[in-house]
Amino acid sequence: MNKINTTLTALAAGLALVSSVAIAKGPGAGSAPYEVYASDQSNSVAGAAGRGVSGSYMHVWKGEDVEKQISSHGKDIAPVTTYDINDIFPGDELVETGTGSTLEELHNAGEAFGRLHGMLPDPQQKYMNINMFVTGGLAGGYVGIIDGATKKAVALFQVTKTGHGRSLHMSFWNHDGSALLLANLHGRVLERINIDRDTDGNITGANYDLSASVNVGSNPVIVDPASAFNGAGMVPSGVTGSYAIADMGLTTPAGDARQGAERPANVIVCPIVTSTGNVYITMGGGGLLVADGNATPMNIVAEYDRETVNGAGCGGLEVDGNVFLNAGASAAGSGATQSTMTIYGIDDAAIAAGNGGKNLPAPTVLFKDATNTATIGNTSGAASNGTGQLPGITTRRDAHGMAKTLDGRYIHQADRLQNVVEVVDTKTMQHVGSYDLTSANGQGKGTGPCAAFSVTDDAGLPGNDPAPDLMGTTPDGKHLVVATRGPIPVSVGHNAQGSCPGVGVIKLNNKGDSGKLITVLRTYNSVDDAPANAPGGHAYTGNEHSDPHGASVRIRVEDAK
């Protein structure tokens, strides 16, 4: 099998190393300049057909301003620069290769461009990926790249539409920035964009490699092929390869159905990529497939049934040859009565050495809440939990989002229903404790800052409800940043209603095995007027529509010279 053409040169790799060294200096050691991103799923256009279907906002704060807000105990509010995703990717200017249609024309035809679900920096800290996760009949399935320094568009693609459909949930950079791995959730296919760079690590080209694709569903018929868009200032982009070369098979190496009894609903949630090139493909209905992300086509090298790795996990990290994954409640309507908080560890080095198989190597269960429901693969516990999502009433749990300390010693796993964070020691492979995001000290004493930053235009909305989601780590190692959801959740509405939309800043203790929420970088959106819906929560009647799902940190390498 052919390996992808890695065009990163030694100098570009060196730049990534410099960035890593800047991060690794640790607390108080001349940390690199950085900026914090919030991916706001709400509409940036009034009168939209529904929540998260037309545009989105990207909010950015400079690290020095974040530090000022922290030191002033929230009195010196950090200025934010807010970008409309429709301005970064102007629909009337971007033209799809092949058809000649503009992005705007496709949008008007029912392929919506909206719901900025998350953003991640590349290893060189020069670029951010853009993941537009519109679902349902309007799903367009768009993934983009922007320049971190200028915030201008670099590339944009539309993912493949299969017999299952298409949507782009998230994408993840591989370890050297030579590829983006795409979670085509409704298409049920893992796809790849190959990235070309010059000697300074700048992206010079991006190509959607059809030959690299690997099917995980049961209906891999190609309905509409992937496509690239081009526009002023963007790098040359295109579509290469052939679906005829791709792995569109229906069975695993063990001879089981890729989607079947052992993995019944293979909507791809998050493809977690390791330094070995392995891609851990988590599934909404439970089960896990691991693919060799370097190969063309990507091929399955390990497989797990839903009872071994439960479903709907979106959170994963690699530390010292091990991969840490979570399992959480489903985003589908059935998730409204599910409760899932589980953390797994898997030996990635063993799989890279060719020792992957059916349920091998066996995952280590590092944390599993005793109240997990018997859903999405879990075989113990109550059949359902109908306590809704109101804070102080619900007993449900939902793992989503994960971060690690700079030295990798501790994994922090957020629970967006209980507003707590579970912590795992990656050396001992043990759960070492938890802390809350609602008290002043993280251990139940005093009132946390979300209360002061909560929405106030509906007295019935419970305050001090962060609803933590995706997380990142600051380059000084002192803080984690975490997306805090809004009162009108665009995605997973039955689990994610919150009161202080924005980005929460968590201060870690000296060891990194605990923390506390110390401030919130608030976000706002009163342009969106789509109707509210939060099943099991409060029927919010106010005007705040901001709903960040992702928080991430990029080192400003352009300012670190």
Short mmCIF file of C-alpha atoms in Angstrom, two decimals, residues 140-358:
data_model
loop_
_atom_site.label_atom_id
_atom_site.label_comp_id
_atom_site.label_asym_id
_atom_site.label_seq_id
_atom_site.Cartn_x
_atom_site.Cartn_y
_atom_site.Cartn_z
CA GLY A 140 -23.64 20.35 3.56
CA GLY A 141 -20.56 18.71 5.04
CA TYR A 142 -17.86 21.39 4.81
CA VAL A 143 -14.32 21.38 6.17
CA GLY A 144 -11.96 24.33 5.84
CA ILE A 145 -8.57 25.70 6.81
CA ILE A 146 -7.80 29.28 7.84
CA ASP A 147 -4.53 31.12 8.41
CA GLY A 148 -4.11 31.58 12.14
CA ALA A 149 -2.31 34.91 11.83
CA THR A 150 -4.58 36.60 9.28
CA LYS A 151 -7.81 34.66 9.89
CA LYS A 152 -8.23 34.36 6.11
CA ALA A 153 -9.42 31.34 4.17
CA VAL A 154 -6.78 28.90 2.94
CA ALA A 155 -8.88 25.96 1.70
CA LEU A 156 -12.43 24.63 1.72
CA PHE A 157 -13.88 21.24 0.79
CA GLN A 158 -17.22 19.46 0.76
CA VAL A 159 -17.15 15.86 1.96
CA THR A 160 -18.46 12.81 0.11
CA LYS A 161 -22.16 11.98 0.10
CA THR A 162 -22.77 8.23 0.37
CA GLY A 163 -25.94 6.18 0.47
CA HIS A 164 -26.14 7.08 4.16
CA GLY A 165 -25.83 10.85 3.60
CA ARG A 166 -23.06 13.26 4.56
CA SER A 167 -22.01 15.68 7.27
CA LEU A 168 -18.69 16.83 8.69
CA HIS A 169 -18.59 16.44 12.46
CA MET A 170 -14.92 17.15 13.14
CA SER A 171 -11.51 16.84 11.52
CA PHE A 172 -8.15 16.16 13.16
CA TRP A 173 -4.61 16.94 12.01
CA ASN A 174 -2.16 14.08 11.90
CA HIS A 175 1.02 14.32 13.96
CA ASP A 176 3.10 16.27 11.43
CA GLY A 177 0.40 18.34 9.76
CA SER A 178 0.65 16.54 6.42
CA ALA A 179 -2.99 15.44 6.52
CA LEU A 180 -6.44 16.15 7.91
CA LEU A 181 -8.56 13.15 8.91
CA LEU A 182 -12.28 13.77 8.43
CA ALA A 183 -15.24 12.42 10.40
CA ASN A 184 -17.88 12.19 7.68
CA LEU A 185 -20.48 11.38 10.30
CA HIS A 186 -23.60 10.74 8.27
CA GLY A 187 -21.61 9.45 5.30
CA ARG A 188 -20.09 6.81 7.60
CA VAL A 189 -16.72 7.04 5.90
CA LEU A 190 -13.31 8.18 7.19
CA GLU A 191 -11.71 10.51 4.66
CA ARG A 192 -8.41 12.34 4.27
CA ILE A 193 -7.07 15.60 2.89
CA ASN A 194 -3.35 15.59 2.04
CA ILE A 195 -1.50 18.81 2.87
CA ASP A 196 1.58 20.19 1.04
CA ARG A 197 3.91 22.65 2.76
CA ASP A 198 7.00 24.69 1.94
CA THR A 199 10.23 24.75 3.91
CA ASP A 200 8.74 27.20 6.42
CA GLY A 201 5.72 25.03 7.14
CA ASN A 202 3.33 27.20 5.12
CA ILE A 203 0.56 25.30 3.36
CA THR A 204 1.04 25.45 -0.41
CA GLY A 205 -1.64 22.99 -1.48
CA ALA A 206 -4.41 20.74 -0.21
CA ASN A 207 -5.93 17.75 -1.99
CA TYR A 208 -8.90 15.60 -1.07
CA ASP A 209 -7.60 12.05 -1.59
CA LEU A 210 -10.50 9.82 -2.63
CA SER A 211 -8.21 6.78 -2.73
CA ALA A 212 -7.52 7.10 1.00
CA SER A 213 -11.14 6.68 2.13
CA VAL A 214 -12.30 3.79 4.30
CA ASN A 215 -15.96 2.87 4.69
CA VAL A 216 -17.40 1.99 8.11
CA GLY A 217 -21.09 1.81 7.14
CA SER A 218 -23.36 -0.56 5.25
CA ASN A 219 -24.21 1.56 2.20
CA PRO A 220 -21.00 2.98 0.71
CA VAL A 221 -22.56 3.88 -2.65
CA ILE A 222 -21.21 7.25 -3.81
CA VAL A 223 -24.12 9.65 -4.36
CA ASP A 224 -22.13 12.89 -4.70
CA PRO A 225 -18.31 12.97 -4.73
CA ALA A 226 -16.17 15.20 -2.55
CA SER A 227 -15.26 18.58 -4.02
CA ALA A 228 -12.88 21.49 -3.52
CA PHE A 229 -13.50 25.23 -3.60
CA ASN A 230 -11.16 27.90 -4.87
CA GLY A 231 -11.13 31.64 -4.35
CA ALA A 232 -8.88 34.66 -4.10
CA GLY A 233 -5.96 34.16 -1.71
CA MET A 234 -6.60 30.45 -1.19
CA VAL A 235 -4.00 27.79 -1.91
CA PRO A 236 -4.45 25.49 -4.92
CA SER A 237 -6.89 22.78 -3.86
CA GLY A 238 -8.36 19.83 -5.66
CA VAL A 239 -9.64 16.29 -5.54
CA THR A 240 -7.28 13.42 -6.37
CA GLY A 241 -7.42 9.64 -6.42
CA SER A 242 -10.39 7.37 -7.01
CA TYR A 243 -13.13 5.74 -4.96
CA ALA A 244 -12.31 2.58 -6.93
CA ILE A 245 -9.03 2.39 -5.00
CA ALA A 246 -10.59 3.32 -1.64
CA ASP A 247 -11.51 0.67 0.92
CA MET A 248 -15.28 0.61 0.55
CA GLY A 249 -15.63 -2.92 1.90
CA LEU A 250 -18.31 -4.12 4.30
CA THR A 251 -16.35 -6.49 6.56
CA THR A 252 -13.48 -6.19 9.01
CA PRO A 253 -10.26 -8.24 8.99
CA ALA A 254 -11.94 -10.58 11.50
CA GLY A 255 -14.76 -11.17 9.02
CA ASP A 256 -17.43 -9.26 10.93
CA ALA A 257 -19.68 -6.58 9.48
CA ARG A 258 -18.15 -3.16 9.89
CA GLN A 259 -21.65 -1.99 10.70
CA GLY A 260 -23.83 -4.71 12.16
CA ALA A 261 -24.74 -6.30 15.45
CA GLU A 262 -21.38 -5.49 17.05
CA ARG A 263 -21.39 -1.89 15.79
CA PRO A 264 -24.99 -1.04 14.90
CA ALA A 265 -24.83 2.69 14.17
CA ASN A 266 -21.49 3.73 12.73
CA VAL A 267 -21.93 7.47 12.52
CA ILE A 268 -18.33 8.61 12.96
CA VAL A 269 -17.95 10.89 15.96
CA CYS A 270 -14.23 11.64 16.33
CA PRO A 271 -11.21 10.18 14.48
CA ILE A 272 -8.45 10.47 17.08
CA VAL A 273 -5.03 10.41 15.37
CA THR A 274 -1.84 9.24 17.09
CA SER A 275 1.84 9.84 16.35
CA THR A 276 2.03 6.35 14.83
CA GLY A 277 -0.60 7.28 12.26
CA ASN A 278 -3.33 5.13 13.79
CA VAL A 279 -6.81 6.66 13.66
CA TYR A 280 -9.29 5.69 16.41
CA ILE A 281 -12.74 5.97 14.82
CA THR A 282 -15.35 6.33 17.56
CA MET A 283 -18.96 5.47 16.69
CA GLY A 284 -22.22 7.00 17.84
CA GLY A 285 -23.84 3.63 18.47
CA GLY A 286 -20.84 2.07 20.15
CA GLY A 287 -17.83 0.11 19.01
CA LEU A 288 -14.50 1.28 17.64
CA LEU A 289 -12.49 0.74 14.48
CA VAL A 290 -8.81 1.63 14.23
CA ALA A 291 -7.36 2.47 10.81
CA ASP A 292 -3.84 3.03 9.52
CA GLY A 293 -4.11 6.68 8.58
CA ASN A 294 -0.82 6.68 6.68
CA ALA A 295 -1.85 3.99 4.19
CA THR A 296 -3.65 4.53 0.90
CA PRO A 297 -6.34 3.40 1.19
CA MET A 298 -6.54 3.63 4.96
CA ASN A 299 -7.13 0.12 6.27
CA ILE A 300 -8.58 -1.34 9.47
CA VAL A 301 -5.92 -2.63 11.87
CA ALA A 302 -7.99 -3.22 15.04
CA GLU A 303 -11.69 -3.57 15.84
CA TYR A 304 -13.83 -3.40 18.97
CA ASP A 305 -17.47 -4.24 19.57
CA ARG A 306 -19.86 -1.92 21.39
CA GLU A 307 -19.75 -3.88 24.64
CA THR A 308 -15.97 -3.47 24.78
CA VAL A 309 -15.93 0.22 23.82
CA ASN A 310 -19.26 1.93 24.45
CA GLY A 311 -20.65 4.56 22.15
CA ALA A 312 -20.74 8.23 21.39
CA GLY A 313 -17.22 9.02 22.54
CA CYS A 314 -15.74 12.35 21.47
CA GLY A 315 -12.58 12.99 23.36
CA GLY A 316 -9.23 11.36 22.85
CA LEU A 317 -5.55 11.94 23.52
CA GLU A 318 -2.25 10.10 23.20
CA VAL A 319 0.30 9.92 26.02
CA ASP A 320 3.40 7.69 26.05
CA GLY A 321 2.12 5.13 23.59
CA ASN A 322 -1.37 4.90 25.09
CA VAL A 323 -4.57 6.37 23.70
CA PHE A 324 -7.24 7.65 26.06
CA LEU A 325 -10.85 7.70 24.82
CA ASN A 326 -14.20 8.47 26.39
CA ALA A 327 -17.77 7.24 26.04
CA GLY A 328 -20.67 9.66 26.48
CA ALA A 329 -24.38 9.99 25.88
CA SER A 330 -25.69 9.97 22.32
CA ALA A 331 -26.41 13.16 20.40
CA ALA A 332 -29.48 11.46 18.90
CA GLY A 333 -32.85 11.85 20.57
CA SER A 334 -32.32 8.58 22.42
CA GLY A 335 -29.51 10.28 24.34
CA ALA A 336 -32.05 12.27 26.35
CA THR A 337 -32.45 9.36 28.77
CA GLN A 338 -28.89 8.05 28.63
CA SER A 339 -26.19 8.53 31.24
CA THR A 340 -22.62 7.68 30.24
CA MET A 341 -19.29 8.66 31.77
CA THR A 342 -16.49 6.24 30.90
CA ILE A 343 -12.77 6.63 30.16
CA TYR A 344 -10.67 3.97 28.40
CA GLY A 345 -6.97 3.46 27.82
CA ILE A 346 -5.70 1.48 24.80
CA ASP A 347 -2.12 0.44 23.97
CA ASP A 348 -1.52 2.23 20.67
CA ALA A 349 2.06 0.99 20.47
CA ALA A 350 0.79 -2.59 20.36
CA ILE A 351 -1.51 -1.81 17.46
CA ALA A 352 1.28 0.05 15.65
CA ALA A 353 3.45 -3.06 16.07
CA GLY A 354 0.84 -5.14 14.25
CA ASN A 355 -0.77 -6.68 17.32
CA GLY A 356 -4.25 -5.26 16.84
CA GLY A 357 -7.19 -7.60 16.41
CA LYS A 358 -10.74 -8.21 17.52
#
